[in-house]
Amino acid sequence: MVRDFRFGVGLQAARRQKSVQDWARRAEGMGYDIIHMADHLYTTAPFPMMTAMAMATEKLRVGTFVLNAGFYRPALLARDVTTLRDLSGGRFDLGLGAGYVKDEFEQAELPYPTAGQRVEWLRHVTEHMNEHAPDVPILIAGNGNKLLTLAAQRANIIGLTGGAPIGPDGDPLADRIGFIRDAAGDRFDELELNLSVIALPTDNSGVPDLSLVRRFLPELSEDEMLRTPAVFSGTPKDIADRIRELRDTYGVTYITVQQQHGEVFAKVIEELR
């Protein structure tokens, strides 16, 4: 069965009710299916923001991309999750991650566990949500073997980072999806695969703005950056064709973009619907 495409956009910074809700209504009007909120200290708190956006829209889903599981106790998180699920009429996806910013743990006065311990805590939180909020879709995002094994076994949606460039030396995206397929077994066909895009053209040149890629993948050359799955180049039609290729080749049907790319990518959504 071929899944329908789904499109998300991340809201990065807004605090006033009007601006938050206006952006949510705009995103819904542009064809997005879901707005995401990140989970970092000294920015906006995700649950109040998602509640405000859900109250201002009719069909738009809201979700986290992603909560740092290390910040939460499962029973307390389940209370927030089920409350937002009910207030939104079931329009909530719970995105979870293991957490990776040591400074944020320290600033929150929490111990910074090892990578393995963080994944085990993520498992604990996920299993609690599976039991106590089974109707809330769970997205787990990451790249490592332990985390992707957990995602394959317990999540509904898997967030792929795209990571290294595709080229003559290999295809890391196909590698990761093959790993997920093996770990998921019979449930693989039930999983929705997501790719988070970090670079798009912002003008008519077709050349993507690589500023975020340089920040997160500084070790790559420009040519390598352009060959990573999370970077899209060309016209809206070119990008739409690339997304169809991602679906046909890898099974990726859920694409998310950053807020600054929201209006540009809306033209791609028009090509695909």
mmCIF file of C-alpha atoms in Angstrom:
data_model
loop_
_atom_site.group_PDB
_atom_site.id
_atom_site.type_symbol
_atom_site.label_atom_id
_atom_site.label_comp_id
_atom_site.label_asym_id
_atom_site.label_seq_id
_atom_site.Cartn_x
_atom_site.Cartn_y
_atom_site.Cartn_z
ATOM 1 C CA MET A 1 0.000 0.000 0.000
ATOM 2 C CA VAL A 2 1.339 3.438 -0.983
ATOM 3 C CA ARG A 3 0.883 6.028 1.756
ATOM 4 C CA ASP A 4 -0.377 9.521 1.046
ATOM 5 C CA PHE A 5 2.179 12.287 1.426
ATOM 6 C CA ARG A 6 2.191 14.242 4.657
ATOM 7 C CA PHE A 7 3.886 17.594 5.214
ATOM 8 C CA GLY A 8 5.007 19.307 8.393
ATOM 9 C CA VAL A 9 6.569 22.651 9.257
ATOM 10 C CA GLY A 10 8.465 23.585 12.403
ATOM 11 C CA LEU A 11 7.558 26.766 14.289
ATOM 12 C CA GLN A 12 10.745 28.124 15.807
ATOM 13 C CA ALA A 13 10.040 31.362 17.630
ATOM 14 C CA ALA A 14 6.843 33.164 18.594
ATOM 15 C CA ARG A 15 5.309 34.081 21.930
ATOM 16 C CA ARG A 16 2.289 36.245 21.293
ATOM 17 C CA GLN A 17 -1.015 34.433 20.983
ATOM 18 C CA LYS A 18 -2.015 36.272 17.814
ATOM 19 C CA SER A 19 1.235 35.591 15.949
ATOM 20 C CA VAL A 20 1.262 31.921 17.001
ATOM 21 C CA GLN A 21 -2.316 31.350 15.952
ATOM 22 C CA ASP A 22 -2.017 33.393 12.752
ATOM 23 C CA TRP A 23 0.967 31.279 11.688
ATOM 24 C CA ALA A 24 -0.947 28.073 12.443
ATOM 25 C CA ARG A 25 -3.872 29.218 10.299
ATOM 26 C CA ARG A 26 -1.485 30.195 7.502
ATOM 27 C CA ALA A 27 0.214 26.799 7.634
ATOM 28 C CA GLU A 28 -3.159 25.071 7.441
ATOM 29 C CA GLY A 29 -4.109 27.247 4.467
ATOM 30 C CA MET A 30 -0.825 26.456 2.688
ATOM 31 C CA GLY A 31 -1.559 22.746 2.811
ATOM 32 C CA TYR A 32 0.565 21.601 5.742
ATOM 33 C CA ASP A 33 -0.754 18.672 7.748
ATOM 34 C CA ILE A 34 1.091 19.362 10.992
ATOM 35 C CA ILE A 35 3.067 22.057 12.846
ATOM 36 C CA HIS A 36 5.963 20.929 15.002
ATOM 37 C CA MET A 37 7.494 22.390 18.133
ATOM 38 C CA ALA A 38 11.021 21.640 19.334
ATOM 39 C CA ASP A 39 11.972 21.159 22.982
ATOM 40 C CA HIS A 40 14.927 23.268 24.065
ATOM 41 C CA LEU A 41 15.528 25.404 27.127
ATOM 42 C CA TYR A 42 15.151 29.188 26.920
ATOM 43 C CA THR A 43 12.772 29.021 23.977
ATOM 44 C CA THR A 44 9.015 28.515 24.042
ATOM 45 C CA ALA A 45 7.402 25.700 26.027
ATOM 46 C CA PRO A 46 5.937 23.211 23.537
ATOM 47 C CA PHE A 47 2.637 22.219 25.160
ATOM 48 C CA PRO A 48 1.158 25.727 25.643
ATOM 49 C CA MET A 49 2.216 26.621 22.099
ATOM 50 C CA MET A 50 0.648 23.500 20.595
ATOM 51 C CA THR A 51 -2.565 24.073 22.539
ATOM 52 C CA ALA A 52 -2.849 27.629 21.210
ATOM 53 C CA MET A 53 -2.334 26.432 17.629
ATOM 54 C CA ALA A 54 -4.775 23.552 17.924
ATOM 55 C CA MET A 55 -7.450 25.923 19.240
ATOM 56 C CA ALA A 56 -7.008 28.201 16.202
ATOM 57 C CA THR A 57 -7.275 25.524 13.500
ATOM 58 C CA GLU A 58 -9.699 22.866 12.324
ATOM 59 C CA LYS A 59 -7.720 20.070 10.672
ATOM 60 C CA LEU A 60 -4.073 20.919 11.326
ATOM 61 C CA ARG A 61 -2.274 18.498 13.601
ATOM 62 C CA VAL A 62 0.280 19.636 16.163
ATOM 63 C CA GLY A 63 3.295 17.701 17.331
ATOM 64 C CA THR A 64 6.683 17.756 19.011
ATOM 65 C CA PHE A 65 9.860 17.358 16.979
ATOM 66 C CA VAL A 66 11.101 16.216 19.343
ATOM 67 C CA LEU A 67 10.681 16.172 23.114
ATOM 68 C CA ASN A 68 13.840 15.401 25.051
ATOM 69 C CA ALA A 69 12.659 12.322 26.941
ATOM 70 C CA GLY A 70 15.291 12.950 29.611
ATOM 71 C CA PHE A 71 13.418 16.065 30.744
ATOM 72 C CA TYR A 72 10.251 14.131 31.645
ATOM 73 C CA ARG A 73 8.796 11.577 34.031
ATOM 74 C CA PRO A 74 6.501 9.278 32.066
ATOM 75 C CA ALA A 75 3.337 9.615 34.167
ATOM 76 C CA LEU A 76 3.564 13.419 34.222
ATOM 77 C CA LEU A 77 4.229 13.548 30.497
ATOM 78 C CA ALA A 78 1.273 11.224 29.854
ATOM 79 C CA ARG A 79 -0.963 13.710 31.670
ATOM 80 C CA ASP A 80 0.090 16.507 29.291
ATOM 81 C CA VAL A 81 -0.111 14.235 26.251
ATOM 82 C CA THR A 82 -3.633 12.970 26.925
ATOM 83 C CA THR A 83 -4.880 16.446 27.834
ATOM 84 C CA LEU A 84 -3.642 17.911 24.548
ATOM 85 C CA ARG A 85 -4.964 14.884 22.675
ATOM 86 C CA ASP A 86 -8.417 15.582 24.084
ATOM 87 C CA LEU A 87 -8.345 19.375 23.675
ATOM 88 C CA SER A 88 -7.225 19.050 20.043
ATOM 89 C CA GLY A 89 -9.786 16.401 19.143
ATOM 90 C CA GLY A 90 -7.068 13.825 18.591
ATOM 91 C CA ARG A 91 -4.858 16.072 16.412
ATOM 92 C CA PHE A 92 -1.603 15.449 18.271
ATOM 93 C CA ASP A 93 1.552 13.473 17.362
ATOM 94 C CA LEU A 94 4.115 12.889 20.100
ATOM 95 C CA GLY A 95 7.687 13.152 18.833
ATOM 96 C CA LEU A 96 10.361 11.816 21.195
ATOM 97 C CA GLY A 97 14.141 11.809 21.206
ATOM 98 C CA ALA A 98 16.883 10.748 23.589
ATOM 99 C CA GLY A 99 18.304 14.263 24.103
ATOM 100 C CA TYR A 100 21.825 15.222 23.148
ATOM 101 C CA VAL A 101 22.677 18.721 24.418
ATOM 102 C CA LYS A 102 24.731 18.280 27.590
ATOM 103 C CA ASP A 103 24.506 21.976 28.507
ATOM 104 C CA GLU A 104 20.706 21.799 28.604
ATOM 105 C CA PHE A 105 20.728 18.893 31.060
ATOM 106 C CA GLU A 106 23.136 20.822 33.255
ATOM 107 C CA GLN A 107 21.085 24.022 33.054
ATOM 108 C CA ALA A 108 17.979 22.039 33.999
ATOM 109 C CA GLU A 109 19.934 20.639 36.975
ATOM 110 C CA LEU A 110 19.639 17.109 35.644
ATOM 111 C CA PRO A 111 22.439 14.537 35.358
ATOM 112 C CA TYR A 112 23.670 13.921 31.828
ATOM 113 C CA PRO A 113 23.466 10.138 31.273
ATOM 114 C CA THR A 114 25.524 8.161 28.796
ATOM 115 C CA ALA A 115 24.134 7.707 25.282
ATOM 116 C CA GLY A 116 23.027 4.171 26.144
ATOM 117 C CA GLN A 117 21.297 5.330 29.320
ATOM 118 C CA ARG A 118 19.484 8.093 27.422
ATOM 119 C CA VAL A 119 18.147 5.586 24.893
ATOM 120 C CA GLU A 120 17.035 3.254 27.702
ATOM 121 C CA TRP A 121 15.159 6.125 29.358
ATOM 122 C CA LEU A 122 13.573 6.928 26.004
ATOM 123 C CA ARG A 123 12.455 3.293 25.818
ATOM 124 C CA HIS A 124 10.934 3.565 29.296
ATOM 125 C CA VAL A 125 9.037 6.740 28.363
ATOM 126 C CA THR A 126 7.877 5.295 25.033
ATOM 127 C CA GLU A 127 6.596 2.084 26.585
ATOM 128 C CA HIS A 128 4.652 4.097 29.148
ATOM 129 C CA MET A 129 3.034 6.123 26.347
ATOM 130 C CA ASN A 130 2.271 2.941 24.381
ATOM 131 C CA GLU A 131 0.367 1.678 27.402
ATOM 132 C CA HIS A 132 -1.314 4.844 28.683
ATOM 133 C CA ALA A 133 -1.904 6.839 25.451
ATOM 134 C CA PRO A 134 -2.048 4.136 22.761
ATOM 135 C CA ASP A 135 -4.083 6.301 20.385
ATOM 136 C CA VAL A 136 -1.436 9.047 20.217
ATOM 137 C CA PRO A 137 0.976 8.438 17.294
ATOM 138 C CA ILE A 138 4.608 8.366 18.430
ATOM 139 C CA LEU A 139 7.489 9.611 16.304
ATOM 140 C CA ILE A 140 11.040 8.748 17.321
ATOM 141 C CA ALA A 141 13.813 10.586 15.495
ATOM 142 C CA GLY A 142 17.495 9.747 15.334
ATOM 143 C CA ASN A 143 20.190 7.803 13.528
ATOM 144 C CA GLY A 144 21.978 5.372 15.848
ATOM 145 C CA ASN A 145 21.365 1.622 15.923
ATOM 146 C CA LYS A 146 19.965 1.436 19.452
ATOM 147 C CA LEU A 147 17.597 4.335 18.929
ATOM 148 C CA LEU A 148 16.395 3.110 15.529
ATOM 149 C CA THR A 149 15.836 -0.380 16.955
ATOM 150 C CA LEU A 150 13.616 1.146 19.619
ATOM 151 C CA ALA A 151 11.807 3.235 17.015
ATOM 152 C CA ALA A 152 11.270 0.225 14.753
ATOM 153 C CA GLN A 153 9.789 -1.768 17.638
ATOM 154 C CA ARG A 154 7.741 0.881 19.458
ATOM 155 C CA ALA A 155 7.065 3.980 17.329
ATOM 156 C CA ASN A 156 4.489 4.686 14.619
ATOM 157 C CA ILE A 157 6.662 7.186 12.760
ATOM 158 C CA ILE A 158 10.442 7.207 12.346
ATOM 159 C CA GLY A 159 12.256 10.497 11.831
ATOM 160 C CA LEU A 160 15.282 10.061 9.562
ATOM 161 C CA THR A 161 18.034 12.640 9.682
ATOM 162 C CA GLY A 162 19.230 12.096 6.117
ATOM 163 C CA GLY A 163 22.783 12.347 7.402
ATOM 164 C CA ALA A 164 25.682 11.605 5.071
ATOM 165 C CA PRO A 165 25.666 12.258 1.318
ATOM 166 C CA ILE A 166 24.502 9.695 -1.218
ATOM 167 C CA GLY A 167 27.205 8.902 -3.760
ATOM 168 C CA PRO A 168 29.459 6.284 -5.323
ATOM 169 C CA ASP A 169 30.682 5.193 -1.898
ATOM 170 C CA GLY A 170 27.238 4.239 -0.682
ATOM 171 C CA ASP A 171 23.714 5.269 0.250
ATOM 172 C CA PRO A 172 23.472 5.919 4.003
ATOM 173 C CA LEU A 173 19.724 6.609 3.834
ATOM 174 C CA ALA A 174 19.044 3.215 2.238
ATOM 175 C CA ASP A 175 21.350 1.707 4.852
ATOM 176 C CA ARG A 176 19.369 3.139 7.764
ATOM 177 C CA ILE A 177 16.023 2.149 6.251
ATOM 178 C CA GLY A 178 17.320 -1.375 5.664
ATOM 179 C CA PHE A 179 18.365 -1.511 9.314
ATOM 180 C CA ILE A 180 14.885 -0.337 10.380
ATOM 181 C CA ARG A 181 13.240 -2.948 8.152
ATOM 182 C CA ASP A 182 15.245 -5.721 9.802
ATOM 183 C CA ALA A 183 14.562 -4.414 13.314
ATOM 184 C CA ALA A 184 10.841 -3.889 12.687
ATOM 185 C CA GLY A 185 10.130 -7.292 11.161
ATOM 186 C CA ASP A 186 6.429 -7.769 10.415
ATOM 187 C CA ARG A 187 5.490 -4.259 11.565
ATOM 188 C CA PHE A 188 7.685 -2.445 9.020
ATOM 189 C CA ASP A 189 4.808 -1.858 6.589
ATOM 190 C CA GLU A 190 2.877 -0.083 9.369
ATOM 191 C CA LEU A 191 5.633 2.483 9.902
ATOM 192 C CA GLU A 192 5.582 5.983 8.436
ATOM 193 C CA LEU A 193 9.023 7.254 7.392
ATOM 194 C CA ASN A 194 9.787 10.930 7.871
ATOM 195 C CA LEU A 195 12.622 13.052 6.504
ATOM 196 C CA SER A 196 13.431 16.444 8.015
ATOM 197 C CA VAL A 197 14.658 18.867 5.342
ATOM 198 C CA ILE A 198 17.180 21.519 6.356
ATOM 199 C CA ALA A 199 17.933 23.277 3.056
ATOM 200 C CA LEU A 200 15.785 24.533 0.181
ATOM 201 C CA PRO A 201 16.120 27.221 -2.491
ATOM 202 C CA THR A 202 14.785 30.521 -1.166
ATOM 203 C CA ASP A 203 14.728 32.311 -4.545
ATOM 204 C CA ASN A 204 14.338 31.439 -8.232
ATOM 205 C CA SER A 205 17.938 30.236 -8.638
ATOM 206 C CA GLY A 206 17.145 26.670 -7.590
ATOM 207 C CA VAL A 207 20.205 26.746 -5.339
ATOM 208 C CA PRO A 208 19.475 25.830 -1.703
ATOM 209 C CA ASP A 209 20.426 28.009 1.232
ATOM 210 C CA LEU A 210 23.050 25.833 2.966
ATOM 211 C CA SER A 211 23.458 27.926 6.125
ATOM 212 C CA LEU A 212 21.790 25.343 8.395
ATOM 213 C CA VAL A 213 23.690 22.483 6.761
ATOM 214 C CA ARG A 214 27.004 24.272 7.381
ATOM 215 C CA ARG A 215 26.002 24.674 11.008
ATOM 216 C CA PHE A 216 25.051 21.029 11.599
ATOM 217 C CA LEU A 217 27.355 19.269 9.115
ATOM 218 C CA PRO A 218 30.434 21.509 8.956
ATOM 219 C CA GLU A 219 32.726 18.633 7.974
ATOM 220 C CA LEU A 220 31.054 18.229 4.551
ATOM 221 C CA SER A 221 32.137 19.946 1.339
ATOM 222 C CA GLU A 222 29.511 21.941 -0.545
ATOM 223 C CA ASP A 223 29.186 19.161 -3.121
ATOM 224 C CA GLU A 224 28.616 16.633 -0.337
ATOM 225 C CA MET A 225 26.034 18.900 1.281
ATOM 226 C CA LEU A 226 24.098 19.056 -1.980
ATOM 227 C CA ARG A 227 24.042 15.240 -2.106
ATOM 228 C CA THR A 228 22.564 14.733 1.362
ATOM 229 C CA PRO A 229 18.920 13.605 1.381
ATOM 230 C CA ALA A 230 17.894 16.518 3.628
ATOM 231 C CA VAL A 231 18.907 19.116 1.000
ATOM 232 C CA PHE A 232 16.557 19.880 -1.899
ATOM 233 C CA SER A 233 17.573 21.778 -5.050
ATOM 234 C CA GLY A 234 15.802 23.063 -8.160
ATOM 235 C CA THR A 235 12.347 24.391 -8.972
ATOM 236 C CA PRO A 236 9.211 23.415 -7.021
ATOM 237 C CA LYS A 237 8.510 20.855 -9.748
ATOM 238 C CA ASP A 238 12.059 19.453 -9.454
ATOM 239 C CA ILE A 239 11.652 19.138 -5.702
ATOM 240 C CA ALA A 240 8.233 17.515 -6.099
ATOM 241 C CA ASP A 241 9.808 14.959 -8.440
ATOM 242 C CA ARG A 242 12.558 14.348 -5.880
ATOM 243 C CA ILE A 243 9.946 13.704 -3.169
ATOM 244 C CA ARG A 244 8.160 11.221 -5.414
ATOM 245 C CA GLU A 245 11.534 9.524 -5.886
ATOM 246 C CA LEU A 246 12.020 9.366 -2.108
ATOM 247 C CA ARG A 247 8.653 7.651 -1.825
ATOM 248 C CA ASP A 248 9.292 5.218 -4.672
ATOM 249 C CA THR A 249 12.883 4.371 -3.715
ATOM 250 C CA TYR A 250 12.859 4.509 0.082
ATOM 251 C CA GLY A 251 9.223 4.599 1.187
ATOM 252 C CA VAL A 252 9.585 8.110 2.667
ATOM 253 C CA THR A 253 6.209 9.869 2.518
ATOM 254 C CA TYR A 254 6.350 12.394 5.380
ATOM 255 C CA ILE A 255 8.448 15.515 4.803
ATOM 256 C CA THR A 256 9.070 18.294 7.320
ATOM 257 C CA VAL A 257 10.654 21.689 6.712
ATOM 258 C CA GLN A 258 11.742 24.624 8.841
ATOM 259 C CA GLN A 259 9.604 27.707 9.434
ATOM 260 C CA GLN A 260 11.754 29.910 7.188
ATOM 261 C CA HIS A 261 11.074 27.502 4.319
ATOM 262 C CA GLY A 262 7.350 27.253 4.942
ATOM 263 C CA GLU A 263 6.086 29.564 2.207
ATOM 264 C CA VAL A 264 8.623 28.375 -0.376
ATOM 265 C CA PHE A 265 7.829 24.726 0.235
ATOM 266 C CA ALA A 266 4.084 25.407 -0.038
ATOM 267 C CA LYS A 267 4.651 25.653 -3.818
ATOM 268 C CA VAL A 268 6.047 22.113 -3.735
ATOM 269 C CA ILE A 269 2.988 20.905 -1.839
ATOM 270 C CA GLU A 270 0.814 22.359 -4.610
ATOM 271 C CA GLU A 271 2.748 20.270 -7.145
ATOM 272 C CA LEU A 272 2.102 17.095 -5.175
ATOM 273 C CA ARG A 273 -1.614 17.514 -4.464
#
